[in-house]
Short mmCIF file of C-alpha atoms in Angstrom, two decimals:
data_model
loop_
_atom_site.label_atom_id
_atom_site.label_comp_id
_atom_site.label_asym_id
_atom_site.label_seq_id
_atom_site.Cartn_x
_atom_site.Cartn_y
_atom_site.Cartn_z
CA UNK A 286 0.00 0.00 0.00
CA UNK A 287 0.90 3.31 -1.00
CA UNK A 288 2.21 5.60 1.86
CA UNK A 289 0.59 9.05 0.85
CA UNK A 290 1.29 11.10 4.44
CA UNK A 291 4.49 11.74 3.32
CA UNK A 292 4.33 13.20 0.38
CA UNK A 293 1.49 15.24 1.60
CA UNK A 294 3.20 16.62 4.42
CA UNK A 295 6.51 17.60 2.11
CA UNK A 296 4.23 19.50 -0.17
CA UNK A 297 2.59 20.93 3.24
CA UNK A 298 5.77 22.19 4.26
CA UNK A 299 7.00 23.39 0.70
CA UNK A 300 4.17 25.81 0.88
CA UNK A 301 4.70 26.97 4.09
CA UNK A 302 8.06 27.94 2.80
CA UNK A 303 6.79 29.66 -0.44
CA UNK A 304 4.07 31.46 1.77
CA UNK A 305 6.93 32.77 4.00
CA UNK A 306 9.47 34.07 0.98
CA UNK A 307 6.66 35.90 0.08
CA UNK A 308 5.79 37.53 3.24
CA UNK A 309 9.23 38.44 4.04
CA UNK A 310 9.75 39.93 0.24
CA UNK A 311 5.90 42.03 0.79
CA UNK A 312 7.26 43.13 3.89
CA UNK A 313 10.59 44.40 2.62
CA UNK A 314 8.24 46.85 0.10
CA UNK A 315 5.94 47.94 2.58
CA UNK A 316 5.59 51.51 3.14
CA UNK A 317 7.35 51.89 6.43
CA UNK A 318 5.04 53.36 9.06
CA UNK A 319 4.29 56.89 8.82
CA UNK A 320 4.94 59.04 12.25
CA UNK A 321 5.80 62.36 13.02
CA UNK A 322 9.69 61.87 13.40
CA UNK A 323 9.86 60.50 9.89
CA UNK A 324 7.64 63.28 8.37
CA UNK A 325 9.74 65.73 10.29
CA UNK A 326 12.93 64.16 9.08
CA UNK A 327 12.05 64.37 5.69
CA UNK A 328 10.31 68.02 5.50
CA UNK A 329 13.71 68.67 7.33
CA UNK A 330 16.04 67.10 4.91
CA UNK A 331 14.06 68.46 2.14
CA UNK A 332 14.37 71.85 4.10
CA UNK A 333 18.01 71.81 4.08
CA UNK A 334 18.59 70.69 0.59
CA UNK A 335 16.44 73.84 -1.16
CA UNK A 336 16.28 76.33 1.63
CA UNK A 337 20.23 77.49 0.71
CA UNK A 338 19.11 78.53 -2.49
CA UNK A 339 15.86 80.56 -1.57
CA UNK A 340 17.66 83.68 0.11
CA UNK A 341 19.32 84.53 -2.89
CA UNK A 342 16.55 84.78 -5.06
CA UNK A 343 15.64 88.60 -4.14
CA UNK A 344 18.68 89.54 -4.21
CA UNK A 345 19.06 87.99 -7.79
CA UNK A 346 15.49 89.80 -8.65
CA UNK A 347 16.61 92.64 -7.34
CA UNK A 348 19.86 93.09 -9.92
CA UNK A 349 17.92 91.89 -12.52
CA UNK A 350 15.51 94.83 -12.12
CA UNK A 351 17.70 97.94 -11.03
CA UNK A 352 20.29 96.52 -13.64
CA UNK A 353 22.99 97.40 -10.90
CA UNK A 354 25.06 95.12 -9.06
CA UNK A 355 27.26 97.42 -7.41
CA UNK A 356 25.52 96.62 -4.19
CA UNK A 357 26.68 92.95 -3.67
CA UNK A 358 29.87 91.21 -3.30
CA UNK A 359 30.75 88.67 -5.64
CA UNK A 360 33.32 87.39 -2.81
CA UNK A 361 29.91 85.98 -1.74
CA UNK A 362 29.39 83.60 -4.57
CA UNK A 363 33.14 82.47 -3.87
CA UNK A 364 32.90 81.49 -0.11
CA UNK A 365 29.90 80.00 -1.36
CA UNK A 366 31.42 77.78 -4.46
CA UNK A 367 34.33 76.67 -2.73
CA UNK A 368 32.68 75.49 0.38
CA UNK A 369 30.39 73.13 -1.40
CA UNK A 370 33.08 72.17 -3.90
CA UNK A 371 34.98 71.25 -0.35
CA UNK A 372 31.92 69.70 0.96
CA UNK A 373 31.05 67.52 -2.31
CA UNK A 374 34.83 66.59 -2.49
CA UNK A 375 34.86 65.87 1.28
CA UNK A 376 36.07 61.99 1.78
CA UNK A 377 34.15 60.96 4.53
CA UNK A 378 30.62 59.94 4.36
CA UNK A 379 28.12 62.73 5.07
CA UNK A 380 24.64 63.04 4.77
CA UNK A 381 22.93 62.80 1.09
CA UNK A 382 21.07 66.05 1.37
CA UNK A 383 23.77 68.06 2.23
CA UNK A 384 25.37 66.42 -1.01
CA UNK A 385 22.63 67.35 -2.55
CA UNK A 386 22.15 70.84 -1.15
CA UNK A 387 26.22 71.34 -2.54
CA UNK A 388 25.05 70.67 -6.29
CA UNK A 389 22.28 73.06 -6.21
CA UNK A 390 23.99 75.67 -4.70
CA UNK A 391 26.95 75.75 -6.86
CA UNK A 392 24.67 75.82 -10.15
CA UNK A 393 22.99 78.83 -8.37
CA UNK A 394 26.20 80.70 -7.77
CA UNK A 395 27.50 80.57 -11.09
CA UNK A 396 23.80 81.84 -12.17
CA UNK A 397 24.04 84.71 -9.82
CA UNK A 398 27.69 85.43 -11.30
CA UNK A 399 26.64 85.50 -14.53
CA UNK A 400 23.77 87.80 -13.86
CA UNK A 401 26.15 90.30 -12.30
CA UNK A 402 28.59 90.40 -15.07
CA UNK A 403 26.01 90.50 -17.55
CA UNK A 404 24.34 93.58 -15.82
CA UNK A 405 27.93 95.00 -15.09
CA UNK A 406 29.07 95.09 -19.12
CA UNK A 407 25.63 96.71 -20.06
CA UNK A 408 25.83 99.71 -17.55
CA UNK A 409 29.69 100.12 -18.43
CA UNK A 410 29.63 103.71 -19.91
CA UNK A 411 33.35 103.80 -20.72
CA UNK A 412 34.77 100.57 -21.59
CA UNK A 413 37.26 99.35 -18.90
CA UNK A 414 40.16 97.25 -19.05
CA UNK A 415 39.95 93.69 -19.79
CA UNK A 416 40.70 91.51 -16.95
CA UNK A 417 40.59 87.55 -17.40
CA UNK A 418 41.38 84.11 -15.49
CA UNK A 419 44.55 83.21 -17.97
CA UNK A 420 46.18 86.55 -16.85
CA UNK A 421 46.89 84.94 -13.66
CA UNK A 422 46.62 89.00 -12.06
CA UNK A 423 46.73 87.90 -8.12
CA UNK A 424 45.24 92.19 -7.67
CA UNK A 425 42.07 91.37 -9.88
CA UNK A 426 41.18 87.88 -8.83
CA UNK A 427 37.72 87.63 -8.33
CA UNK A 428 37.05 90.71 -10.39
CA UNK A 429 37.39 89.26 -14.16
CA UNK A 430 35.20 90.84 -16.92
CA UNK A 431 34.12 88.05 -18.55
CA UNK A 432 32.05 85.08 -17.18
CA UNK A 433 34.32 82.84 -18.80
CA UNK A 434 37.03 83.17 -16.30
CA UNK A 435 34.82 82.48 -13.42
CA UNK A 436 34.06 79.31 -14.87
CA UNK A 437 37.72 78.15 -15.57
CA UNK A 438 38.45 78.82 -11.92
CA UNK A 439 36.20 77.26 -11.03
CA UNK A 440 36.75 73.97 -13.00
CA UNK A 441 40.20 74.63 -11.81
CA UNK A 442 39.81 74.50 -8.45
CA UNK A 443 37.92 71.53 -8.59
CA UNK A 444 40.11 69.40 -10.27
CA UNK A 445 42.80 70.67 -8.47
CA UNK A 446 41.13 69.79 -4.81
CA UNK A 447 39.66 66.37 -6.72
CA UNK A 448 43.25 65.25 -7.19
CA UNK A 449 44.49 66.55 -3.96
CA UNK A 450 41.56 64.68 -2.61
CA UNK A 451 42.37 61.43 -4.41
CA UNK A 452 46.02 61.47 -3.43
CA UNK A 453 45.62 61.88 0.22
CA UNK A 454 42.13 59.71 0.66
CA UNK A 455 43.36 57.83 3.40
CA UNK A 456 45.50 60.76 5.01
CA UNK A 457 42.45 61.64 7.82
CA UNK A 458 44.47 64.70 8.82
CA UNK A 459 44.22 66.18 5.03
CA UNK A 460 40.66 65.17 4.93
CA UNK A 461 39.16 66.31 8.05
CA UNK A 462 41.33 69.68 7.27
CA UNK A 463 39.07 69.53 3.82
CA UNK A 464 35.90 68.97 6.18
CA UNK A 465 37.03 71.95 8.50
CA UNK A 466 37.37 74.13 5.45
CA UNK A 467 34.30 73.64 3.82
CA UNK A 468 32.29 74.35 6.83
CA UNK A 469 34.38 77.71 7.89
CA UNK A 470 34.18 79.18 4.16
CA UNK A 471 30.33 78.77 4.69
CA UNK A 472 30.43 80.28 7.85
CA UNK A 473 31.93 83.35 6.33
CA UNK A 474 29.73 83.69 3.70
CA UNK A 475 28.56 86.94 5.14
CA UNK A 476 31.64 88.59 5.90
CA UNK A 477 32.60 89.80 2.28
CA UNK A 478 29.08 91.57 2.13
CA UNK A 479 29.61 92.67 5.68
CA UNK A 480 32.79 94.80 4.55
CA UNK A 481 31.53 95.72 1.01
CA UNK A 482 28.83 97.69 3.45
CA UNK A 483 31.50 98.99 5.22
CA UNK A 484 33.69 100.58 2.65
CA UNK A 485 30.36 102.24 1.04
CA UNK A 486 28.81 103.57 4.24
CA UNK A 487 25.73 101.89 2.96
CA UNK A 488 23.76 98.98 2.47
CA UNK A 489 22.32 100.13 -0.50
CA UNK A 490 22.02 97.61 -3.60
CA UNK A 491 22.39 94.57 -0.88
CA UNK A 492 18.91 92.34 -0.30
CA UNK A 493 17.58 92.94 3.05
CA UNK A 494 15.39 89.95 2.37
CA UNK A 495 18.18 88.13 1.23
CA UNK A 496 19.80 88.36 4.62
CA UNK A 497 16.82 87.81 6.82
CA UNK A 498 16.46 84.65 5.16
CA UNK A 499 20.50 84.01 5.44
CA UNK A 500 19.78 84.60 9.50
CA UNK A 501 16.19 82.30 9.27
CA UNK A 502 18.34 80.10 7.45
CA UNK A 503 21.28 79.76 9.50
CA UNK A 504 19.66 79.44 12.69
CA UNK A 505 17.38 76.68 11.51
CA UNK A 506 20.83 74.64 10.36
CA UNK A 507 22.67 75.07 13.31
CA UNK A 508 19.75 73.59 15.63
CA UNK A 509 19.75 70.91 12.25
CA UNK A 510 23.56 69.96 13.26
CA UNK A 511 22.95 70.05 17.06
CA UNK A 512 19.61 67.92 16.55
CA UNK A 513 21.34 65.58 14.50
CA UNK A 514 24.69 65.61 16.72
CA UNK A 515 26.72 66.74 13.74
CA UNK A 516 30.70 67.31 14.47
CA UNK A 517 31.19 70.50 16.93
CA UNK A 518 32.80 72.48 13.79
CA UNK A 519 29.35 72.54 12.05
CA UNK A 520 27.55 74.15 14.91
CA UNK A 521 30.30 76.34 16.19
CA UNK A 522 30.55 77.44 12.62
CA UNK A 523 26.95 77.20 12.07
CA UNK A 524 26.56 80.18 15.18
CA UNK A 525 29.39 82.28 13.62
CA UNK A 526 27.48 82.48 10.58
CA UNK A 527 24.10 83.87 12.47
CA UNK A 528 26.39 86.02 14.12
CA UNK A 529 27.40 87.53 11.18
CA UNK A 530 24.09 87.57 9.96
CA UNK A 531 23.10 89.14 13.11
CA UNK A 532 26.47 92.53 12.70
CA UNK A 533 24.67 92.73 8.48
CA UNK A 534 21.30 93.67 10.28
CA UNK A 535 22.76 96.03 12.52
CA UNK A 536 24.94 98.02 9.33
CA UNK A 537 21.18 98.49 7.97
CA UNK A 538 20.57 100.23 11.09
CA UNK A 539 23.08 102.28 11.29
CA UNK A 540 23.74 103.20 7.72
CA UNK A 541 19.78 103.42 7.34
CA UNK A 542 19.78 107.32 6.22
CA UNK A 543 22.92 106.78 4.12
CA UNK A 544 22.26 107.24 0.66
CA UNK A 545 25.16 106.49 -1.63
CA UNK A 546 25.10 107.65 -5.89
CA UNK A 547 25.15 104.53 -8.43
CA UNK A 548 28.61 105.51 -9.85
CA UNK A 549 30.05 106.41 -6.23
CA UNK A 550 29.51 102.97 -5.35
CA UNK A 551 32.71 100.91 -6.03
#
């Protein structure tokens, strides 16, 4: 007589595997639960990834309407572009929205660059000197007349730090130095404005929206880094930049009733 338990009982257990696989593999797609923390996270992450870019969008409107950017450092574009070349370049894992926060803001600096030296060769009444990238001129860095340079520097100092970068991956002195870097140069994004204020007497031509968003900004990334427990030099440097923020608001105080001519401004 044929002994049918057997068989039965393999195919019982067979199924019981299937049934399982298939649980576990549901389970790994299952929308993981939603709770406040995790919606909190993300409107946080998403925060920091698009918020950097926000502030300088009055202060872009505001060039492209007046047609003078007299007002605004460029040296703020360049703390800007090299600490989130530093920070994409940076050789220790970091956090992908800050990555991600790096790309868009160096796209949107070399926008805002191009929009001042655009605006800058169509109010030129007498044509000035040409000054470029390839003439290597250590008094007009920073100052070229054609967006062109800006770019090769740019693309310059990128490769340069890439293959710096590459050479000395697994030096940890070099790349926390890199790390330390990044985070300072962002910290003193507000410090070339701060002094272009100073040498006009006035804050005229600079965004005031563009700063009260820098400080709204700032603030809301430094509580980001102590939240998250970040390394001390992000939220030391994270407070230096809202204090810098903080001196900004107090020139538009005190140079309120300055009023400084278009071609007096330098």
């Amino acid at each position: 007589m044929v002994d049918i338990k057997k068989p039965v009982d393999q195919l019982i257990d067979s199924a019981n595997e299937v049934q399982a696989a298939v649980s576990m593999n549901v389970a790994l797609f299952t929308m993981p639960e939603l709770t406040f923390a995790s919606i909190a996270s993300v409107v946080a992450a998403g925060a920091m990834i698009i918020g950097g870019v926000f502030p300088f969008i009055p202060q872009y409107r505001d060039i492209y309407r007046s047609q003078n950017a007299d007002g605004f450092s460029l040296y703020v574009c360049l703390n800007l572009l090299i600490a989130n070349i530093l920070r994409i370049l940076f050789g220790k894992h970091f956090e992908l929205p800050l990555l991600a926060q790096s790309v868009i803001m160096t796209f949107t600096m070399m926008a805002l660059v191009h929009l001042c030296v655009t605006v800058k060769h169509k109010t030129e009444i007498i044509r000035s000197r040409q000054h470029q990238f390839s003439d290597l001129d250590i008094e007009h860095f920073w100052q070229w007349t054609d967006f062109g340079s800006y770019v090769q520097f740019t693309a310059a100092f990128t490769v340069l730090m890439g293959l710096l970068t590459y050479l000395f991956l697994g030096n940890w002195v070099f790349i926390e130095t890199i790390g330390f870097l990044a985070v300072f140069a962002e910290a003193m994004l507000g410090a070339p404005q701060f002094y272009r204020n100073f040498q006009n007497k006035s804050t005229q031509g600079m965004s005031k929206k563009m700063v009260g968003m820098w400080t709204m900004g700032d603030v809301f990334k430094t509580c980001y880094f102590v939240i998250r427990e970040a390394p001390p030099q992000f939220w030391i440097c994270g407070s230096l930049q809202v204090m810098i923020d903080i001196s900004i608001f107090i020139q538009v105080f005190v140079y309120r009733r300055n009023f400084v001519p278009h071609a007096a401004i330098s």
